C-alpha cells in the first residue's frame, strides 16, 4: 500500500510554465492517483499580468506553497529558488515521492537541483530540447536539468535524438508530446469568444501580432531600434498588435523608442496580455513575429505563419513540420518573409506527432507507472 500523504510536487515559476502545468494537474485529478498533489509556485514571475491571470483563466488551483523568489540576476534568482525549494522539501511532513518540473526557466533548473540532491526523483516535462546556443540562459537550464533528472519526458522527436546523443539511457526517456498544446486546444473556444481583435477594431487576418522579450533582441539599443523600424514597415501594410513583456517595455522606454511606437496609429501597443486574449489574437493573426519559444509551437498548432526573430530554435518540428521560419538577425530577410505572408505566397504547416491535446494524459500514465 502506498503512503497517500507522500505527495508528488508540481513546480511552476514563470509565465511559460503555467500553461504546461495546468493540463497535468487536470489529468492527474481525473486519474485519481493514490497520492496527494502539491503545487509550488516559485514566484519567479509575480505580477498579476505575468502570473495571477494565468491561474484564473486556466482554472488552476491556487498554489499550496509560494516561495516568493522574485526577480534578480540569474545567479541570485536561481540561488533563491534553490534554497527556498530545498527548505520546503526538507520541511514536508512526508517525503515527496517525486517532483515534476517543466520547461527551461531558472526555476526549472533550481528546483530539479534541490530535489535530486535530496535523492527525490525528478521528472522533466519538455526535456531534450536544444538550441545548441549556450549564450541563451534557457539552454544552460535545459542541459543541467536533463543531465540530473530521473525521467525525461519529451515533446517532439528531436528531444529523444538529442538526449540519445548526450548518452542518456533510453529507459530514462519517454516521448509524451506537447502538454502546452493540450491547454491551447482546451482554451481555444473561450479565447475566440472574447473577440479581442474586434474590440480593437481589427478584422481577422487584418493584423500582425508581435512579441519580443529575449535579451538578444531587447537589451541592445541598436538591435531594438532596428526591430522597431521593422515593425513600422509592417505597420505601413497591416496593423501591428504588440503586447509588451515588462522587460521589453522597460527597455523601449529607456532607449527612447516607446514614444515612436505610441505615436504610430497602426501600432497597437499593449501591456502583457492574459492567456486567452493572447491566444485569441494569435488564432486570427495574419502572421506572428516573435522570439518566444512557446509561441513558435502555438502558431504551428494553430496553422498561423510564424516568423521567429532568432537564428536558432530548440523546437525544430515547428520549422520542419509547422508554420515557423527562422529569420535570424537579418531584418531585410525578415521583411521579405513578411511580404511573402501578406501576399499569400507563404505555404507551410502540418501537424506534429503528439501535439494532439492528450499529452498530459500520457504524462500521468508515466508518472503513475514510475511513482504510483
Ligand atoms: C523568463 C524566462 C524565459 C521565458 C520568460 C517568459 C529564464 C531564464 N527566463 O525570462 O525563458 O521565456 O520568462 O516571460 O527563466 N518582471 C516583472 N514582473 C514579473 C516578472 C518579471 O516586472 O512578474 C520583470 C522584472 O523586471 C525582471 C524582468 O521582468 O527583472 C525579467 O524577468 P525574469 O523572470 O528574470 O526573466 P524573463 O526575461 O521574464
GROMACS .gro file of C-alpha atoms and ligand atoms in nm:
model
  411
    1UNK     CA    1   0.000   0.000   0.000
    2UNK     CA    2   0.150   0.337  -0.094
    3UNK     CA    3   0.164   0.621   0.155
    4UNK     CA    4  -0.113   0.861   0.047
    5UNK     CA    5   0.046   1.153   0.227
    6UNK     CA    6   0.375   1.123   0.033
    7UNK     CA    7   0.294   1.377  -0.241
    8UNK     CA    8   0.403   1.446  -0.596
    9UNK     CA    9   0.515   1.808  -0.615
   10UNK     CA   10   0.448   2.010  -0.931
   11UNK     CA   11   0.661   2.323  -0.978
   12UNK     CA   12   0.559   2.636  -1.169
   13UNK     CA   13   0.767   2.950  -1.168
   14UNK     CA   14   0.729   3.174  -1.468
   15UNK     CA   15   0.467   3.261  -1.728
   16UNK     CA   16   0.558   2.988  -1.981
   17UNK     CA   17   0.525   2.721  -1.707
   18UNK     CA   18   0.163   2.779  -1.614
   19UNK     CA   19   0.005   2.653  -1.938
   20UNK     CA   20   0.220   2.338  -1.915
   21UNK     CA   21   0.134   2.257  -1.553
   22UNK     CA   22  -0.243   2.324  -1.585
   23UNK     CA   23  -0.331   2.021  -1.803
   24UNK     CA   24  -0.113   1.788  -1.596
   25UNK     CA   25  -0.295   1.886  -1.277
   26UNK     CA   26  -0.627   1.830  -1.454
   27UNK     CA   27  -0.524   1.490  -1.592
   28UNK     CA   28  -0.387   1.385  -1.252
   29UNK     CA   29  -0.714   1.477  -1.085
   30UNK     CA   30  -0.911   1.278  -1.343
   31UNK     CA   31  -0.684   0.977  -1.294
   32UNK     CA   32  -0.741   0.995  -0.916
   33UNK     CA   33  -0.392   0.876  -0.818
   34UNK     CA   34  -0.343   0.723  -0.476
   35UNK     CA   35  -0.134   1.013  -0.352
   36UNK     CA   36  -0.153   1.386  -0.287
   37UNK     CA   37  -0.056   1.651  -0.544
   38UNK     CA   38   0.107   1.971  -0.429
   39UNK     CA   39   0.157   2.281  -0.644
   40UNK     CA   40   0.457   2.502  -0.563
   41UNK     CA   41   0.486   2.849  -0.719
   42UNK     CA   42   0.844   2.976  -0.701
   43UNK     CA   43   0.741   3.339  -0.757
   44UNK     CA   44   0.991   3.395  -1.043
   45UNK     CA   45   0.704   3.577  -1.214
   46UNK     CA   46   0.484   3.756  -0.963
   47UNK     CA   47   0.288   4.036  -1.136
   48UNK     CA   48  -0.087   3.997  -1.182
   49UNK     CA   49  -0.033   4.011  -1.560
   50UNK     CA   50   0.256   3.763  -1.561
   51UNK     CA   51   0.110   3.512  -1.315
   52UNK     CA   52  -0.232   3.559  -1.148
   53UNK     CA   53  -0.431   3.592  -1.471
   54UNK     CA   54  -0.298   3.253  -1.589
   55UNK     CA   55  -0.412   3.074  -1.274
   56UNK     CA   56  -0.758   3.226  -1.310
   57UNK     CA   57  -0.804   3.161  -1.682
   58UNK     CA   58  -0.651   2.815  -1.686
   59UNK     CA   59  -0.863   2.704  -1.391
   60UNK     CA   60  -0.557   2.617  -1.185
   61UNK     CA   61  -0.582   2.561  -0.811
   62UNK     CA   62  -0.409   2.828  -0.601
   63UNK     CA   63  -0.054   2.723  -0.522
   64UNK     CA   64  -0.023   2.523  -0.200
   65UNK     CA   65   0.317   2.677  -0.143
   66UNK     CA   66   0.461   3.012  -0.254
   67UNK     CA   67   0.837   3.059  -0.246
   68UNK     CA   68   0.828   3.432  -0.337
   69UNK     CA   69   1.164   3.426  -0.516
   70UNK     CA   70   1.101   3.734  -0.734
   71UNK     CA   71   1.337   3.891  -0.987
   72UNK     CA   72   1.714   3.922  -0.967
   73UNK     CA   73   2.030   3.839  -1.158
   74UNK     CA   74   2.035   3.481  -1.289
   75UNK     CA   75   2.264   3.368  -1.008
   76UNK     CA   76   2.066   3.541  -0.735
   77UNK     CA   77   1.727   3.426  -0.866
   78UNK     CA   78   1.841   3.065  -0.915
   79UNK     CA   79   2.003   3.058  -0.571
   80UNK     CA   80   1.694   3.194  -0.404
   81UNK     CA   81   1.466   2.935  -0.564
   82UNK     CA   82   1.719   2.657  -0.491
   83UNK     CA   83   1.748   2.745  -0.123
   84UNK     CA   84   1.379   2.803  -0.061
   85UNK     CA   85   1.265   2.491  -0.251
   86UNK     CA   86   1.517   2.280  -0.058
   87UNK     CA   87   1.386   2.425   0.268
   88UNK     CA   88   1.031   2.341   0.162
   89UNK     CA   89   1.125   1.981   0.068
   90UNK     CA   90   1.307   1.929   0.397
   91UNK     CA   91   1.007   2.060   0.591
   92UNK     CA   92   0.750   1.831   0.423
   93UNK     CA   93   0.574   1.609   0.678
   94UNK     CA   94   0.607   1.316   0.436
   95UNK     CA   95   0.897   1.296   0.195
   96UNK     CA   96   0.769   1.369  -0.161
   97UNK     CA   97   0.765   1.065  -0.389
   98UNK     CA   98   0.861   1.281  -0.685
   99UNK     CA   99   0.894   1.634  -0.824
  100UNK     CA  100   0.775   1.744  -1.169
  101UNK     CA  101   0.945   2.041  -1.334
  102UNK     CA  102   0.856   2.185  -1.676
  103UNK     CA  103   1.028   2.391  -1.945
  104UNK     CA  104   1.357   2.573  -1.923
  105UNK     CA  105   1.332   2.870  -1.688
  106UNK     CA  106   1.561   2.936  -1.392
  107UNK     CA  107   1.301   2.786  -1.153
  108UNK     CA  108   1.306   2.458  -1.352
  109UNK     CA  109   1.678   2.405  -1.305
  110UNK     CA  110   1.687   2.530  -0.945
  111UNK     CA  111   1.405   2.303  -0.824
  112UNK     CA  112   1.540   1.999  -1.010
  113UNK     CA  113   1.877   2.053  -0.845
  114UNK     CA  114   1.732   2.095  -0.496
  115UNK     CA  115   1.526   1.774  -0.528
  116UNK     CA  116   1.788   1.543  -0.683
  117UNK     CA  117   2.039   1.642  -0.414
  118UNK     CA  118   1.788   1.515  -0.158
  119UNK     CA  119   1.754   1.194  -0.363
  120UNK     CA  120   1.394   1.273  -0.456
  121UNK     CA  121   1.313   1.153  -0.811
  122UNK     CA  122   1.251   1.434  -1.061
  123UNK     CA  123   1.063   1.426  -1.392
  124UNK     CA  124   1.136   1.695  -1.651
  125UNK     CA  125   0.848   1.769  -1.889
  126UNK     CA  126   0.965   1.922  -2.222
  127UNK     CA  127   1.303   1.752  -2.194
  128UNK     CA  128   1.564   1.720  -2.465
  129UNK     CA  129   1.507   2.050  -2.650
  130UNK     CA  130   1.836   2.207  -2.761
  131UNK     CA  131   1.909   2.532  -2.944
  132UNK     CA  132   2.284   2.449  -2.935
  133UNK     CA  133   2.334   2.813  -2.835
  134UNK     CA  134   2.494   2.835  -2.493
  135UNK     CA  135   2.458   3.213  -2.479
  136UNK     CA  136   2.087   3.153  -2.408
  137UNK     CA  137   2.022   3.117  -2.036
  138UNK     CA  138   1.745   2.867  -2.115
  139UNK     CA  139   1.992   2.637  -2.297
  140UNK     CA  140   2.205   2.610  -1.983
  141UNK     CA  141   1.892   2.539  -1.779
  142UNK     CA  142   1.790   2.262  -2.024
  143UNK     CA  143   2.133   2.097  -2.026
  144UNK     CA  144   2.168   2.098  -1.648
  145UNK     CA  145   1.810   1.985  -1.583
  146UNK     CA  146   1.824   1.695  -1.829
  147UNK     CA  147   2.164   1.580  -1.701
  148UNK     CA  148   2.030   1.533  -1.346
  149UNK     CA  149   1.664   1.433  -1.379
  150UNK     CA  150   1.545   1.073  -1.350
  151UNK     CA  151   1.262   1.086  -1.603
  152UNK     CA  152   1.284   1.289  -1.923
  153UNK     CA  153   0.951   1.342  -2.097
  154UNK     CA  154   0.992   1.479  -2.448
  155UNK     CA  155   0.756   1.695  -2.651
  156UNK     CA  156   0.897   1.632  -3.001
  157UNK     CA  157   1.114   1.359  -3.154
  158UNK     CA  158   1.423   1.583  -3.179
  159UNK     CA  159   1.428   1.576  -2.799
  160UNK     CA  160   1.471   1.197  -2.798
  161UNK     CA  161   1.755   1.221  -3.050
  162UNK     CA  162   1.934   1.496  -2.855
  163UNK     CA  163   1.917   1.301  -2.530
  164UNK     CA  164   2.044   0.982  -2.700
  165UNK     CA  165   2.336   1.180  -2.845
  166UNK     CA  166   2.419   1.306  -2.496
  167UNK     CA  167   2.444   0.947  -2.378
  168UNK     CA  168   2.127   0.947  -2.168
  169UNK     CA  169   1.996   0.590  -2.137
  170UNK     CA  170   1.673   0.531  -2.330
  171UNK     CA  171   1.493   0.396  -2.021
  172UNK     CA  172   1.501   0.745  -1.867
  173UNK     CA  173   1.329   0.897  -2.174
  174UNK     CA  174   0.959   0.886  -2.271
  175UNK     CA  175   0.802   1.064  -2.567
  176UNK     CA  176   0.474   1.214  -2.442
  177UNK     CA  177   0.406   1.502  -2.684
  178UNK     CA  178   0.332   1.863  -2.607
  179UNK     CA  179   0.136   1.948  -2.292
  180UNK     CA  180   0.115   2.315  -2.392
  181UNK     CA  181  -0.095   2.219  -2.693
  182UNK     CA  182  -0.338   2.046  -2.454
  183UNK     CA  183  -0.402   2.384  -2.297
  184UNK     CA  184  -0.430   2.555  -2.634
  185UNK     CA  185  -0.697   2.312  -2.755
  186UNK     CA  186  -0.883   2.332  -2.426
  187UNK     CA  187  -0.886   2.714  -2.421
  188UNK     CA  188  -0.933   2.798  -2.790
  189UNK     CA  189  -1.315   2.828  -2.791
  190UNK     CA  190  -1.313   3.061  -2.488
  191UNK     CA  191  -1.025   3.260  -2.637
  192UNK     CA  192  -1.207   3.311  -2.967
  193UNK     CA  193  -1.529   3.407  -2.790
  194UNK     CA  194  -1.350   3.702  -2.626
  195UNK     CA  195  -1.335   3.885  -2.960
  196UNK     CA  196  -1.022   4.082  -2.864
  197UNK     CA  197  -0.925   4.177  -3.219
  198UNK     CA  198  -1.278   4.301  -3.296
  199UNK     CA  199  -1.277   4.511  -2.979
  200UNK     CA  200  -0.964   4.682  -3.116
  201UNK     CA  201  -1.139   4.745  -3.449
  202UNK     CA  202  -0.933   4.476  -3.626
  203UNK     CA  203  -1.065   4.215  -3.869
  204UNK     CA  204  -0.941   3.853  -3.878
  205UNK     CA  205  -0.611   3.844  -4.074
  206UNK     CA  206  -0.611   4.223  -4.052
  207UNK     CA  207  -0.307   4.247  -3.826
  208UNK     CA  208   0.032   4.105  -3.733
  209UNK     CA  209   0.092   4.004  -3.371
  210UNK     CA  210   0.436   4.078  -3.225
  211UNK     CA  211   0.606   3.955  -2.908
  212UNK     CA  212   0.967   4.027  -2.809
  213UNK     CA  213   1.147   3.969  -2.482
  214UNK     CA  214   1.476   3.784  -2.538
  215UNK     CA  215   1.783   3.967  -2.409
  216UNK     CA  216   1.947   3.923  -2.754
  217UNK     CA  217   1.669   4.130  -2.912
  218UNK     CA  218   1.566   4.383  -2.649
  219UNK     CA  219   1.872   4.456  -2.433
  220UNK     CA  220   2.082   4.621  -2.702
  221UNK     CA  221   1.964   4.966  -2.824
  222UNK     CA  222   2.080   4.932  -3.188
  223UNK     CA  223   1.909   4.592  -3.230
  224UNK     CA  224   1.589   4.703  -3.060
  225UNK     CA  225   1.575   5.023  -3.271
  226UNK     CA  226   1.617   4.814  -3.588
  227UNK     CA  227   1.331   4.589  -3.478
  228UNK     CA  228   1.113   4.894  -3.413
  229UNK     CA  229   1.198   5.001  -3.770
  230UNK     CA  230   1.080   4.662  -3.899
  231UNK     CA  231   0.753   4.696  -3.708
  232UNK     CA  232   0.699   5.041  -3.862
  233UNK     CA  233   0.745   4.888  -4.209
  234UNK     CA  234   0.495   4.612  -4.129
  235UNK     CA  235   0.251   4.871  -3.989
  236UNK     CA  236   0.256   5.057  -4.320
  237UNK     CA  237   0.099   4.743  -4.475
  238UNK     CA  238  -0.101   4.582  -4.194
  239UNK     CA  239  -0.191   4.683  -3.837
  240UNK     CA  240   0.051   4.562  -3.570
  241UNK     CA  241  -0.055   4.444  -3.223
  242UNK     CA  242   0.238   4.449  -2.980
  243UNK     CA  243   0.177   4.329  -2.622
  244UNK     CA  244   0.492   4.405  -2.425
  245UNK     CA  245   0.669   4.193  -2.165
  246UNK     CA  246   0.775   4.409  -1.864
  247UNK     CA  247   1.143   4.374  -1.962
  248UNK     CA  248   1.071   4.495  -2.319
  249UNK     CA  249   0.857   4.787  -2.203
  250UNK     CA  250   1.134   4.900  -1.971
  251UNK     CA  251   1.400   4.881  -2.248
  252UNK     CA  252   1.179   5.062  -2.504
  253UNK     CA  253   1.132   5.343  -2.257
  254UNK     CA  254   1.500   5.356  -2.158
  255UNK     CA  255   1.620   5.364  -2.522
  256UNK     CA  256   1.367   5.636  -2.616
  257UNK     CA  257   1.173   5.407  -2.854
  258UNK     CA  258   0.840   5.385  -2.674
  259UNK     CA  259   0.711   5.720  -2.800
  260UNK     CA  260   0.790   5.626  -3.161
  261UNK     CA  261   0.567   5.318  -3.128
  262UNK     CA  262   0.296   5.504  -2.935
  263UNK     CA  263   0.267   5.777  -3.195
  264UNK     CA  264   0.216   5.529  -3.480
  265UNK     CA  265  -0.161   5.495  -3.537
  266UNK     CA  266  -0.126   5.146  -3.692
  267UNK     CA  267   0.067   5.004  -3.396
  268UNK     CA  268  -0.146   4.889  -3.102
  269UNK     CA  269   0.084   4.880  -2.802
  270UNK     CA  270  -0.048   4.684  -2.502
  271UNK     CA  271   0.079   4.561  -2.167
  272UNK     CA  272   0.142   4.186  -2.134
  273UNK     CA  273  -0.182   4.002  -2.215
  274UNK     CA  274  -0.362   3.719  -2.038
  275UNK     CA  275  -0.353   3.370  -2.186
  276UNK     CA  276  -0.691   3.385  -2.359
  277UNK     CA  277  -0.650   3.735  -2.500
  278UNK     CA  278  -0.316   3.638  -2.647
  279UNK     CA  279  -0.443   3.306  -2.785
  280UNK     CA  280  -0.749   3.472  -2.942
  281UNK     CA  281  -0.527   3.733  -3.109
  282UNK     CA  282  -0.282   3.470  -3.228
  283UNK     CA  283  -0.554   3.250  -3.379
  284UNK     CA  284  -0.682   3.530  -3.605
  285UNK     CA  285  -0.350   3.698  -3.690
  286UNK     CA  286  -0.224   3.717  -4.049
  287UNK     CA  287   0.119   3.644  -3.909
  288UNK     CA  288   0.312   3.638  -3.585
  289UNK     CA  289   0.657   3.789  -3.533
  290UNK     CA  290   0.818   3.658  -3.217
  291UNK     CA  291   1.127   3.548  -3.027
  292UNK     CA  292   0.931   3.332  -2.782
  293UNK     CA  293   0.978   2.955  -2.763
  294UNK     CA  294   0.618   2.867  -2.680
  295UNK     CA  295   0.463   3.090  -2.945
  296UNK     CA  296   0.658   2.906  -3.218
  297UNK     CA  297   0.472   2.592  -3.107
  298UNK     CA  298   0.133   2.756  -3.059
  299UNK     CA  299   0.133   2.913  -3.407
  300UNK     CA  300   0.221   2.573  -3.557
  301UNK     CA  301  -0.073   2.415  -3.374
  302UNK     CA  302  -0.299   2.698  -3.499
  303UNK     CA  303  -0.165   2.691  -3.857
  304UNK     CA  304  -0.070   3.060  -3.838
  305UNK     CA  305   0.252   3.175  -4.014
  306UNK     CA  306   0.527   3.250  -3.762
  307UNK     CA  307   0.849   3.440  -3.830
  308UNK     CA  308   1.094   3.389  -3.547
  309UNK     CA  309   1.344   3.667  -3.482
  310UNK     CA  310   1.621   3.430  -3.379
  311UNK     CA  311   1.882   3.234  -3.574
  312UNK     CA  312   1.820   2.904  -3.396
  313UNK     CA  313   1.535   2.717  -3.237
  314UNK     CA  314   1.521   2.440  -2.981
  315UNK     CA  315   1.185   2.341  -3.133
  316UNK     CA  316   1.280   2.221  -3.484
  317UNK     CA  317   0.945   2.048  -3.551
  318UNK     CA  318   0.791   2.395  -3.580
  319UNK     CA  319   1.019   2.459  -3.879
  320UNK     CA  320   1.032   2.115  -4.043
  321UNK     CA  321   0.663   2.029  -3.993
  322UNK     CA  322   0.499   2.350  -3.877
  323UNK     CA  323   0.445   2.710  -3.983
  324UNK     CA  324   0.765   2.857  -3.841
  325UNK     CA  325   1.059   3.019  -4.025
  326UNK     CA  326   1.374   3.141  -3.851
  327UNK     CA  327   1.457   3.485  -3.987
  328UNK     CA  328   1.767   3.535  -3.771
  329UNK     CA  329   1.938   3.871  -3.740
  330UNK     CA  330   1.885   3.979  -4.098
  331UNK     CA  331   1.589   4.215  -4.093
  332UNK     CA  332   1.584   4.251  -4.474
  333UNK     CA  333   1.531   3.875  -4.495
  334UNK     CA  334   1.260   3.909  -4.230
  335UNK     CA  335   1.088   4.177  -4.439
  336UNK     CA  336   1.098   3.954  -4.749
  337UNK     CA  337   0.923   3.682  -4.548
  338UNK     CA  338   0.664   3.928  -4.417
  339UNK     CA  339   0.580   4.020  -4.777
  340UNK     CA  340   0.557   3.651  -4.869
  341UNK     CA  341   0.297   3.602  -4.595
  342UNK     CA  342   0.100   3.920  -4.667
  343UNK     CA  343   0.090   3.841  -5.039
  344UNK     CA  344  -0.033   3.484  -4.979
  345UNK     CA  345   0.287   3.314  -5.101
  346UNK     CA  346   0.386   3.156  -4.766
  347UNK     CA  347   0.276   2.791  -4.773
  348UNK     CA  348   0.384   2.598  -4.469
  349UNK     CA  349   0.238   2.381  -4.198
  350UNK     CA  350   0.130   2.033  -4.099
  351UNK     CA  351   0.054   1.853  -3.775
  352UNK     CA  352   0.326   1.743  -3.534
  353UNK     CA  353   0.327   1.399  -3.370
  354UNK     CA  354   0.196   1.409  -3.013
  355UNK     CA  355   0.060   1.764  -3.033
  356UNK     CA  356  -0.293   1.632  -3.006
  357UNK     CA  357  -0.442   1.761  -2.683
  358UNK     CA  358  -0.371   1.438  -2.489
  359UNK     CA  359  -0.009   1.478  -2.382
  360UNK     CA  360  -0.092   1.537  -2.014
  361UNK     CA  361  -0.277   1.204  -2.001
  362UNK     CA  362   0.039   1.035  -2.130
  363UNK     CA  363   0.247   1.219  -1.868
  364UNK     CA  364   0.007   1.099  -1.598
  365UNK     CA  365   0.043   0.738  -1.709
  366UNK     CA  366   0.422   0.765  -1.698
  367UNK     CA  367   0.416   0.921  -1.351
  368UNK     CA  368   0.168   0.668  -1.211
  369UNK     CA  369   0.383   0.388  -1.351
  370UNK     CA  370   0.701   0.529  -1.202
  371UNK     CA  371   0.576   0.669  -0.872
  372UNK     CA  372   0.226   0.536  -0.816
  373LIG     C1  373   1.181   3.429  -1.818
  373LIG     C2  374   1.245   3.301  -1.867
  373LIG     C3  375   1.222   3.286  -2.018
  373LIG     C4  376   1.076   3.297  -2.053
  373LIG     C5  377   1.022   3.429  -1.999
  373LIG     C6  378   0.875   3.448  -2.028
  373LIG     C7  379   1.453   3.235  -1.752
  373LIG     C8  380   1.599   3.225  -1.767
  373LIG     N1  381   1.389   3.303  -1.849
  373LIG     O1  382   1.252   3.538  -1.877
  373LIG     O2  383   1.268   3.158  -2.058
  373LIG     O3  384   1.059   3.292  -2.193
  373LIG     O4  385   1.044   3.429  -1.856
  373LIG     O5  386   0.825   3.563  -1.973
  373LIG     O6  387   1.398   3.183  -1.657
  373LIG     N2  388   0.928   4.117  -1.430
  373LIG     C9  389   0.817   4.185  -1.388
  373LIG     N3  390   0.713   4.112  -1.338
  373LIG    C10  391   0.716   3.980  -1.328
  373LIG    C11  392   0.831   3.911  -1.370
  373LIG    C12  393   0.936   3.981  -1.423
  373LIG     O7  394   0.809   4.307  -1.396
  373LIG     O8  395   0.617   3.921  -1.282
  373LIG    C13  396   1.040   4.194  -1.489
  373LIG    C14  397   1.148   4.220  -1.390
  373LIG     O9  398   1.194   4.349  -1.411
  373LIG    C15  399   1.256   4.122  -1.427
  373LIG    C16  400   1.235   4.105  -1.576
  373LIG    O10  401   1.094   4.121  -1.596
  373LIG    O11  402   1.384   4.168  -1.397
  373LIG    C17  403   1.278   3.971  -1.626
  373LIG    O12  404   1.209   3.866  -1.559
  373LIG     P1  405   1.276   3.720  -1.540
  373LIG    O13  406   1.180   3.622  -1.489
  373LIG    O14  407   1.401   3.735  -1.466
  373LIG    O15  408   1.316   3.676  -1.685
  373LIG     P2  409   1.234   3.687  -1.821
  373LIG    O16  410   1.310   3.776  -1.908
  373LIG    O17  411   1.090   3.714  -1.796
   0.00000   0.00000   0.00000
